[in-house]
Coordinates of C-alpha atoms and ligand atoms in Angstrom, one line a residue:
Chain A
M7 CA 36.6 44.5 -1.7
L8 CA 36.9 41.0 0.3
E9 CA 38.9 38.9 -2.2
V10 CA 37.9 34.9 -1.9
H11 CA 36.8 33.6 -5.6
S12 CA 39.9 32.0 -5.7
I13 CA 40.8 28.1 -4.4
Q14 CA 42.7 25.7 -5.7
R15 CA 42.0 22.0 -5.2
G16 CA 38.3 22.0 -3.6
I17 CA 34.5 22.1 -4.0
V18 CA 32.2 25.4 -5.6
L19 CA 28.8 25.2 -4.7
D20 CA 26.9 27.4 -7.1
H21 CA 23.7 28.7 -8.3
I22 CA 22.5 28.0 -4.3
V23 CA 19.2 29.8 -4.1
A24 CA 19.6 33.4 -2.3
G25 CA 18.6 31.4 1.5
N26 CA 19.7 28.2 1.0
G27 CA 23.7 28.6 1.8
L28 CA 23.2 29.0 5.4
K29 CA 21.2 25.7 5.7
I30 CA 23.5 23.3 3.5
F31 CA 26.6 25.1 5.2
N32 CA 25.0 23.7 8.7
K33 CA 23.9 20.2 7.3
L34 CA 27.1 19.6 5.7
M35 CA 28.6 20.4 9.5
L36 CA 31.0 23.3 7.7
D37 CA 31.2 24.6 10.6
K38 CA 33.3 21.6 12.6
V39 CA 36.2 21.6 9.9
D40 CA 39.8 22.8 10.1
F41 CA 40.3 23.8 6.3
S42 CA 38.8 27.2 4.5
V43 CA 35.6 27.1 3.9
F44 CA 33.3 30.3 2.5
L45 CA 29.8 30.8 3.1
L46 CA 28.3 33.8 0.5
M47 CA 25.3 35.4 0.8
N48 CA 23.1 37.2 -1.7
V49 CA 25.9 36.9 -4.9
P50 CA 24.1 39.0 -7.4
S51 CA 24.1 36.9 -10.2
Q52 CA 22.7 37.2 -13.7
S53 CA 19.9 34.1 -13.6
M54 CA 18.5 34.3 -10.1
G55 CA 18.9 37.2 -8.9
K56 CA 20.7 36.9 -5.6
K57 CA 22.7 33.6 -5.7
D58 CA 24.5 32.2 -2.2
V59 CA 28.1 30.1 -2.5
I60 CA 29.4 28.0 -0.6
K61 CA 33.4 27.6 -1.5
I62 CA 35.3 24.6 -0.1
E63 CA 39.1 24.3 -0.2
N64 CA 39.5 20.6 0.4
K65 CA 38.0 17.7 -1.2
I66 CA 35.4 16.2 0.8
D67 CA 32.5 13.8 0.3
I68 CA 29.3 14.8 -0.7
D69 CA 26.0 12.9 -0.4
L70 CA 24.3 14.7 -3.7
D71 CA 21.0 12.9 -3.3
F72 CA 20.7 14.8 -0.2
L73 CA 22.6 18.1 -1.8
G74 CA 19.8 17.7 -4.9
L75 CA 16.7 17.2 -2.5
M76 CA 17.6 20.7 0.3
D77 CA 18.7 22.3 -3.5
H78 CA 18.4 20.6 -7.1
H79 CA 20.2 24.6 -7.9
I80 CA 22.8 23.8 -7.2
T81 CA 26.0 23.5 -9.6
L82 CA 29.2 21.4 -8.2
N83 CA 32.2 22.3 -8.9
I84 CA 35.8 20.5 -8.6
I85 CA 38.7 22.9 -8.0
E86 CA 41.9 21.4 -9.1
G87 CA 45.0 23.9 -9.3
G88 CA 42.6 26.6 -8.8
Q89 CA 40.6 25.4 -12.2
I90 CA 37.0 23.9 -12.5
I91 CA 38.0 20.1 -13.8
Q92 CA 34.7 18.9 -13.5
K93 CA 30.8 20.5 -13.7
R94 CA 27.9 18.9 -12.2
K95 CA 24.4 20.0 -12.3
L96 CA 22.5 18.4 -9.7
T97 CA 19.4 17.2 -9.9
I98 CA 15.9 16.2 -7.7
P99 CA 17.1 12.3 -6.3
R100 CA 14.3 10.1 -8.0
K101 CA 15.1 7.6 -5.0
V102 CA 16.2 7.9 -1.8
R103 CA 16.9 6.5 0.9
G104 CA 17.0 7.2 5.3
L105 CA 17.5 11.1 4.0
I106 CA 13.6 11.4 4.4
S107 CA 11.6 9.8 7.5
C108 CA 8.3 9.3 6.6
H109 CA 5.4 11.1 7.8
N110 CA 2.7 8.8 8.6
P111 CA 2.7 7.4 12.2
R112 CA 1.9 4.3 11.1
C113 CA 4.1 3.6 9.3
I114 CA 6.5 0.6 10.1
T115 CA 9.6 2.6 9.2
N116 CA 9.0 5.1 12.5
S117 CA 8.7 2.0 14.3
D118 CA 11.3 -0.8 13.5
D119 CA 15.4 -0.1 13.4
Y120 CA 15.2 -2.5 10.7
A121 CA 12.7 -0.5 8.5
Q122 CA 14.6 2.0 6.5
A123 CA 12.3 4.0 4.2
D124 CA 13.1 4.5 1.3
F125 CA 11.2 6.9 -1.1
E126 CA 10.1 7.0 -4.5
L127 CA 9.8 10.7 -5.9
V128 CA 6.4 11.1 -7.2
S129 CA 5.8 14.9 -7.9
A130 CA 9.0 17.1 -8.6
E131 CA 7.4 19.9 -8.5
K132 CA 6.0 19.3 -5.4
L133 CA 8.7 17.4 -3.7
E134 CA 6.9 14.4 -2.7
Y135 CA 7.5 10.9 -2.1
R136 CA 6.1 7.6 -1.7
C137 CA 7.6 5.9 1.0
G138 CA 8.2 1.7 -0.2
Y139 CA 6.9 -0.1 2.8
C140 CA 3.5 2.3 3.3
E141 CA 3.0 3.9 0.4
E142 CA 2.0 6.9 1.8
I143 CA 3.5 10.9 0.1
T144 CA 5.5 12.5 2.2
R145 CA 7.0 15.9 1.2
Y146 CA 10.0 16.8 2.0
I147 CA 10.5 20.5 3.6
P148 CA 14.3 21.7 3.3
Chain B
M6 CA 18.7 -28.1 -8.9
L7 CA 18.1 -24.6 -8.9
K8 CA 16.1 -23.3 -6.2
Q9 CA 13.7 -20.6 -6.7
P10 CA 13.5 -17.4 -5.5
V11 CA 10.6 -17.4 -2.3
R12 CA 7.8 -15.4 -3.4
H13 CA 5.8 -13.4 -0.6
L14 CA 2.2 -12.0 -1.2
I15 CA 2.5 -8.3 0.7
D16 CA 0.6 -6.4 -2.3
P17 CA -2.2 -7.2 -5.0
E18 CA 0.1 -6.4 -7.6
D19 CA 3.0 -9.3 -6.4
L20 CA 0.5 -11.2 -8.4
S21 CA 0.1 -10.8 -12.4
I22 CA -3.3 -11.2 -13.7
E23 CA -2.3 -14.4 -15.2
E24 CA -1.6 -16.0 -11.7
L25 CA -4.7 -14.5 -10.3
D26 CA -6.9 -16.2 -13.3
A27 CA -4.5 -19.2 -12.3
L28 CA -5.1 -19.4 -8.3
I29 CA -8.8 -18.8 -8.9
K30 CA -9.2 -22.2 -11.4
L31 CA -7.7 -23.7 -8.4
A32 CA -9.1 -22.8 -5.8
Q33 CA -12.3 -23.6 -7.9
K34 CA -11.4 -26.9 -8.4
I35 CA -10.2 -27.4 -4.4
V36 CA -14.5 -26.3 -3.9
H37 CA -15.2 -29.0 -6.4
S38 CA -13.1 -31.9 -4.9
P39 CA -12.0 -30.9 -1.4
R40 CA -10.4 -34.4 -0.4
E41 CA -8.1 -34.1 -2.9
Y42 CA -6.3 -32.0 -1.8
A43 CA -6.9 -33.1 2.0
D44 CA -2.6 -34.0 2.3
A45 CA -1.3 -31.9 0.5
C46 CA 0.3 -30.0 2.4
K47 CA 1.4 -32.9 5.1
G48 CA 4.3 -32.1 7.1
K49 CA 4.2 -28.5 5.9
I50 CA 3.5 -25.9 9.0
L51 CA 2.2 -22.8 8.5
A52 CA 2.8 -19.6 11.7
T53 CA 0.6 -17.2 12.0
L54 CA 1.9 -14.0 13.2
F55 CA -1.0 -11.8 14.3
Y56 CA -0.2 -8.7 15.8
E57 CA -3.0 -7.5 16.0
P58 CA -6.2 -9.9 16.6
S59 CA -8.5 -10.0 13.8
T60 CA -9.8 -13.5 14.9
R61 CA -11.8 -14.3 11.4
T62 CA -8.8 -14.1 9.1
R63 CA -6.6 -15.8 11.5
F64 CA -9.6 -18.6 11.6
S65 CA -9.8 -18.6 7.7
F66 CA -5.9 -19.3 7.8
E67 CA -6.0 -22.0 10.2
S68 CA -8.9 -23.8 8.3
A69 CA -7.0 -23.4 4.9
M70 CA -3.7 -25.0 5.9
L71 CA -5.9 -27.5 8.4
R72 CA -8.2 -28.2 5.8
L73 CA -4.8 -29.4 3.2
G74 CA -3.8 -31.5 6.1
G75 CA -0.9 -29.4 7.3
N76 CA -0.4 -27.5 10.7
V77 CA 0.0 -24.7 12.3
L78 CA 1.1 -22.6 15.1
G79 CA 1.4 -18.8 16.6
F80 CA 0.0 -15.8 18.3
G81 CA -3.0 -13.7 18.0
N82 CA -2.4 -11.1 19.7
A83 CA 1.3 -9.7 20.1
N84 CA 0.7 -8.3 23.8
V85 CA 1.2 -12.4 25.4
S86 CA 3.6 -12.6 23.7
S87 CA 7.6 -12.2 23.7
V88 CA 7.5 -10.5 20.2
A89 CA 5.8 -7.8 22.6
K90 CA 9.2 -6.8 23.9
G91 CA 11.1 -4.7 21.5
E92 CA 12.0 -7.2 19.5
S93 CA 12.1 -6.4 15.8
I94 CA 9.9 -7.8 13.1
A95 CA 13.1 -8.9 11.1
D96 CA 14.6 -10.7 13.9
T97 CA 10.9 -12.1 15.0
I98 CA 10.7 -13.6 10.5
R99 CA 14.2 -14.7 10.6
T100 CA 13.8 -17.1 14.0
V101 CA 10.1 -18.7 12.7
S102 CA 11.8 -19.2 9.3
A103 CA 13.1 -22.1 11.3
Y104 CA 9.9 -22.8 12.7
A105 CA 7.5 -23.0 10.0
D106 CA 7.3 -23.4 5.9
I107 CA 5.6 -20.2 5.7
A108 CA 3.4 -17.1 7.6
V109 CA 0.9 -14.9 7.9
M110 CA 1.5 -11.9 9.3
R111 CA -0.5 -8.8 11.4
H112 CA -0.1 -6.1 12.2
P113 CA -0.9 -2.8 12.4
K114 CA 1.7 -1.1 11.5
E115 CA 2.1 -0.5 7.8
G116 CA 4.6 -2.2 5.7
A117 CA 5.7 -4.9 8.9
P118 CA 4.6 -7.3 6.1
K119 CA 7.4 -6.2 3.8
L120 CA 9.7 -5.8 6.2
A121 CA 8.8 -9.3 7.2
S122 CA 9.5 -10.1 3.7
Q123 CA 12.8 -8.6 3.5
Y124 CA 14.7 -10.8 6.0
S125 CA 12.4 -14.0 5.5
L126 CA 13.6 -17.2 4.3
I127 CA 9.6 -18.3 4.0
P128 CA 6.8 -16.9 1.5
V129 CA 5.1 -14.3 3.7
I130 CA 1.7 -13.3 3.7
N131 CA 0.5 -10.3 4.0
G132 CA -2.8 -10.3 6.6
G133 CA -3.7 -7.0 6.9
D134 CA -1.1 -4.0 7.9
G135 CA -3.3 -1.5 9.2
G136 CA -5.5 0.9 6.7
H137 CA -3.0 0.0 4.3
Q138 CA -3.4 -3.4 2.5
H139 CA -5.1 -7.0 2.8
P140 CA -4.5 -8.9 -0.3
T141 CA -6.1 -12.1 0.4
Q142 CA -9.8 -10.3 1.1
T143 CA -8.4 -8.9 -2.5
L144 CA -8.5 -12.8 -3.7
T145 CA -11.4 -13.7 -2.3
D146 CA -13.8 -11.2 -3.8
L147 CA -12.2 -11.9 -6.8
L148 CA -13.1 -15.6 -6.4
T149 CA -16.6 -14.7 -5.3
I150 CA -17.0 -12.6 -8.3
Q151 CA -15.8 -15.6 -10.8
T152 CA -18.0 -17.7 -8.9
F153 CA -21.8 -15.9 -9.6
K154 CA -20.5 -14.2 -12.3
N155 CA -18.8 -16.7 -14.7
S156 CA -16.5 -13.9 -15.0
I157 CA -14.8 -11.1 -13.8
R158 CA -14.4 -8.6 -16.9
D159 CA -18.1 -8.9 -17.9
N160 CA -19.8 -6.7 -14.8
T161 CA -20.3 -3.2 -13.9
I162 CA -19.5 -3.1 -10.2
A163 CA -20.8 -0.5 -7.4
F164 CA -19.1 0.7 -4.7
C165 CA -21.1 1.7 -1.5
G166 CA -19.7 3.6 1.6
D167 CA -16.7 4.7 2.9
L168 CA -14.5 5.3 -0.6
K169 CA -12.1 7.7 1.3
F170 CA -10.5 6.0 3.5
G171 CA -11.1 2.2 2.8
R172 CA -8.1 1.5 0.8
T173 CA -8.6 -2.4 0.7
V174 CA -11.1 -1.2 -1.5
H175 CA -9.0 1.1 -3.1
S176 CA -6.9 -2.1 -4.6
L177 CA -9.5 -4.1 -5.0
I178 CA -10.7 -1.7 -7.4
R179 CA -7.0 -1.7 -8.7
T180 CA -7.1 -5.2 -9.4
L181 CA -9.7 -4.9 -11.2
A182 CA -9.1 -2.5 -13.4
R183 CA -6.5 -4.6 -14.0
Y184 CA -8.6 -7.3 -15.2
G185 CA -10.5 -4.5 -17.5
I186 CA -13.6 -3.6 -15.7
Q187 CA -15.3 -1.1 -17.6
K188 CA -18.2 1.0 -15.5
F189 CA -17.2 1.8 -11.5
I190 CA -20.6 2.9 -10.0
L191 CA -19.2 4.4 -6.7
I192 CA -21.3 5.1 -4.4
S193 CA -20.9 7.6 -1.3
P194 CA -21.7 10.9 0.4
E195 CA -19.6 13.9 -1.1
E196 CA -17.8 13.8 2.1
L197 CA -15.9 9.6 1.4
T198 CA -15.6 10.3 -2.1
L199 CA -13.1 7.9 -4.0
P200 CA -9.3 9.8 -3.4
D201 CA -8.9 12.2 -6.2
S202 CA -5.4 10.9 -7.1
L203 CA -6.4 6.9 -7.5
K204 CA -9.5 8.6 -10.2
R205 CA -7.1 10.1 -11.3
M206 CA -4.2 7.0 -11.9
L207 CA -7.1 5.1 -12.9
N208 CA -8.9 7.3 -16.0
Q209 CA -4.9 7.5 -17.2
T210 CA -3.8 3.5 -16.9
Y211 CA -7.0 2.3 -18.2
S212 CA -10.2 3.3 -20.3
L213 CA -13.1 2.9 -17.8
Q214 CA -16.2 5.0 -16.9
L215 CA -16.2 6.2 -13.2
E216 CA -20.0 7.0 -12.4
E217 CA -20.5 9.5 -9.4
V218 CA -23.7 9.1 -7.7
R219 CA -25.1 10.3 -4.0
T220 CA -27.9 7.2 -3.9
I221 CA -27.5 3.5 -4.4
E222 CA -31.6 4.2 -5.9
E223 CA -30.2 6.1 -8.8
A224 CA -27.7 3.3 -10.2
V225 CA -29.2 0.5 -9.1
E226 CA -30.9 -1.0 -12.1
E227 CA -28.0 -1.2 -13.6
I228 CA -25.6 -3.1 -11.3
D229 CA -24.4 -6.5 -11.4
I230 CA -21.6 -6.4 -8.4
L231 CA -22.8 -4.2 -5.3
Y232 CA -19.9 -4.0 -2.8
M233 CA -21.0 -2.4 0.2
T234 CA -17.9 -1.2 2.5
R235 CA -17.4 -0.8 6.1
I236 CA -18.3 2.4 7.2
Q237 CA -16.2 3.5 10.6
R238 CA -18.5 5.9 12.8
E239 CA -14.7 8.1 13.7
R240 CA -15.3 9.0 9.9
F241 CA -17.8 11.3 11.1
F242 CA -17.8 15.1 13.0
N243 CA -20.7 14.6 14.9
E244 CA -23.1 11.6 15.8
A245 CA -25.9 13.6 13.5
E246 CA -24.4 13.1 10.6
Y247 CA -23.6 8.9 11.3
A248 CA -27.2 9.4 12.0
K249 CA -27.8 10.6 8.3
F250 CA -25.5 8.8 6.9
K251 CA -26.2 5.6 8.0
N252 CA -30.0 5.7 6.9
A253 CA -29.2 7.1 3.4
Y254 CA -26.4 4.0 3.1
L255 CA -28.0 1.4 4.9
L256 CA -29.1 -1.6 2.2
D257 CA -32.4 -2.7 2.7
L258 CA -35.3 -4.6 0.3
E259 CA -36.8 -1.3 -0.6
K260 CA -33.1 -0.1 -1.7
I261 CA -32.7 -2.7 -4.0
K262 CA -36.1 -3.3 -5.7
N263 CA -35.3 -2.8 -8.9
A264 CA -32.2 -3.9 -9.1
K265 CA -31.2 -7.1 -11.6
E266 CA -32.9 -10.5 -10.1
D267 CA -28.8 -11.8 -10.3
M268 CA -26.6 -8.9 -8.8
I269 CA -24.9 -10.5 -5.8
I270 CA -24.1 -7.8 -2.9
M271 CA -21.0 -8.8 -1.5
H272 CA -19.5 -7.4 1.4
P273 CA -15.7 -7.7 3.4
L274 CA -17.5 -8.4 7.1
P275 CA -18.2 -8.0 9.4
R276 CA -20.5 -5.9 9.1
V277 CA -21.4 -3.4 11.6
N278 CA -25.2 -1.7 10.4
E279 CA -24.1 -1.8 6.7
I280 CA -26.5 -4.3 5.7
S281 CA -30.4 -5.3 7.1
Y282 CA -30.7 -8.3 8.6
E283 CA -33.8 -8.8 6.1
V284 CA -31.1 -8.4 3.0
D285 CA -29.8 -11.7 4.4
Q286 CA -32.5 -14.0 3.0
D287 CA -32.3 -12.9 -0.5
P288 CA -30.5 -15.0 -3.2
R289 CA -28.5 -12.2 -3.9
A290 CA -26.8 -11.9 -0.7
V291 CA -23.6 -13.9 -1.1
Y292 CA -21.4 -12.5 1.6
F293 CA -21.8 -15.9 3.8
E294 CA -20.8 -17.6 1.3
Q295 CA -17.7 -15.1 -0.2
A296 CA -16.8 -15.9 3.6
R297 CA -16.8 -19.4 2.8
L298 CA -14.6 -18.7 -0.3
G299 CA -12.2 -17.2 1.1
V300 CA -10.6 -20.6 2.7
Y301 CA -10.5 -22.0 -0.4
I302 CA -8.6 -18.9 -2.0
R303 CA -6.2 -19.1 1.3
M304 CA -5.9 -23.0 0.3
A305 CA -5.0 -21.9 -3.6
L306 CA -2.4 -19.8 -2.4
I307 CA -0.4 -21.4 -0.1
L308 CA 0.0 -24.3 -2.2
K309 CA 1.1 -21.4 -5.2
L310 CA 3.3 -20.2 -2.6
L311 CA 4.9 -23.5 -0.9
G312 CA 5.2 -24.7 -4.3
V313 CA 3.1 -27.5 -3.6
E314 CA 3.4 -29.4 -6.3
C315 CA -0.7 -31.7 -6.4
A316 CA -1.5 -35.0 -8.6
C317 CA -5.1 -33.6 -8.4
Ligands
ZN427 ZN1 5.7 4.7 5.0

């Protein structure tokens, strides 16, 4: 069996919903980096049945709002000296700026570069956000 | 002296009930003694930035500023001005801030006046942004109700027509709910009822009653204010459906024969064919008076946003 579980220093994204791993991998542009990165798919999980895991052998900056938006089931572990030194459960961001574009074609954010849509969560269940400019609802689809 | 932050009016919710009441009161004072306000804005300039033509709204604002002794400059159609050449609203408003003391913006894109307010050094008034908000229409409607009914709260108000897409109607309903109006009668065909999300919000936030009916006649006897809304032909799938709707919801004297004697009939104007001309003669029709009051509430708003202290 291939041993990939131990990284010395870096970040592990655990409990990714099976199937989301590759999408997140691509969004974080981990295919462009020069350090070790592991993408594990369909790993058996007690709580989830199956899960994806990403292990990154480096401490990189990750936008947690963005990651929470993509998949709020994720647990983010920070690894130092082969040990987990910090554990963080991601959540769906209540406010989002710049990560989503407004679905309303009449919205100013779609025609004036100065206006960067800011959104407020209205339904966590449906991932629906209200635009701060036009007040229309946009549903986030990862 | 501490400089006050610049106030804007983008959404009716930007003003508290106390502030709305104060504006209405001020507007009524101006109605009674306009001469005392004739120089209140002397030396001040209102910029009218109309990215789409709306002659009525623009004239109403210009008239308001001129009646306060101020001046106006601006454009009524973005196509003929340099702003059409792709300049950001943020840049336009910063430039205009140097030329004028207060600005009103009408824009086809929703949220445009809010963007302007974020970069402006002078007060910005939303003169209508797409189908989104039209707060000075809401203010006009409040002043009209207060003027003719002597109170805003104690009325049963009916909205008739397209209640689904008319978002200016939605913000009026929200404002009236904030005022504590207890009963709304919603008259519309099934296809054009008030959105569920708004009904839910109203029911959760306020203690009020929403009664939905399909015809004017079945509710007319208990209505204090009948608010007719504009009906757009493009909301209908075909001509036949539109024609059917038009006849059922066209207000004529026959439909209001059982109405209260002191009921008032409002309409934001321009009407297309929601109200038969014969209704104009009825003393309960106040829609032209409503347009006149729109100038006075805009005068009050300009005074408030400019922070003009009046000895009047
Ligand atoms: Zn928007």
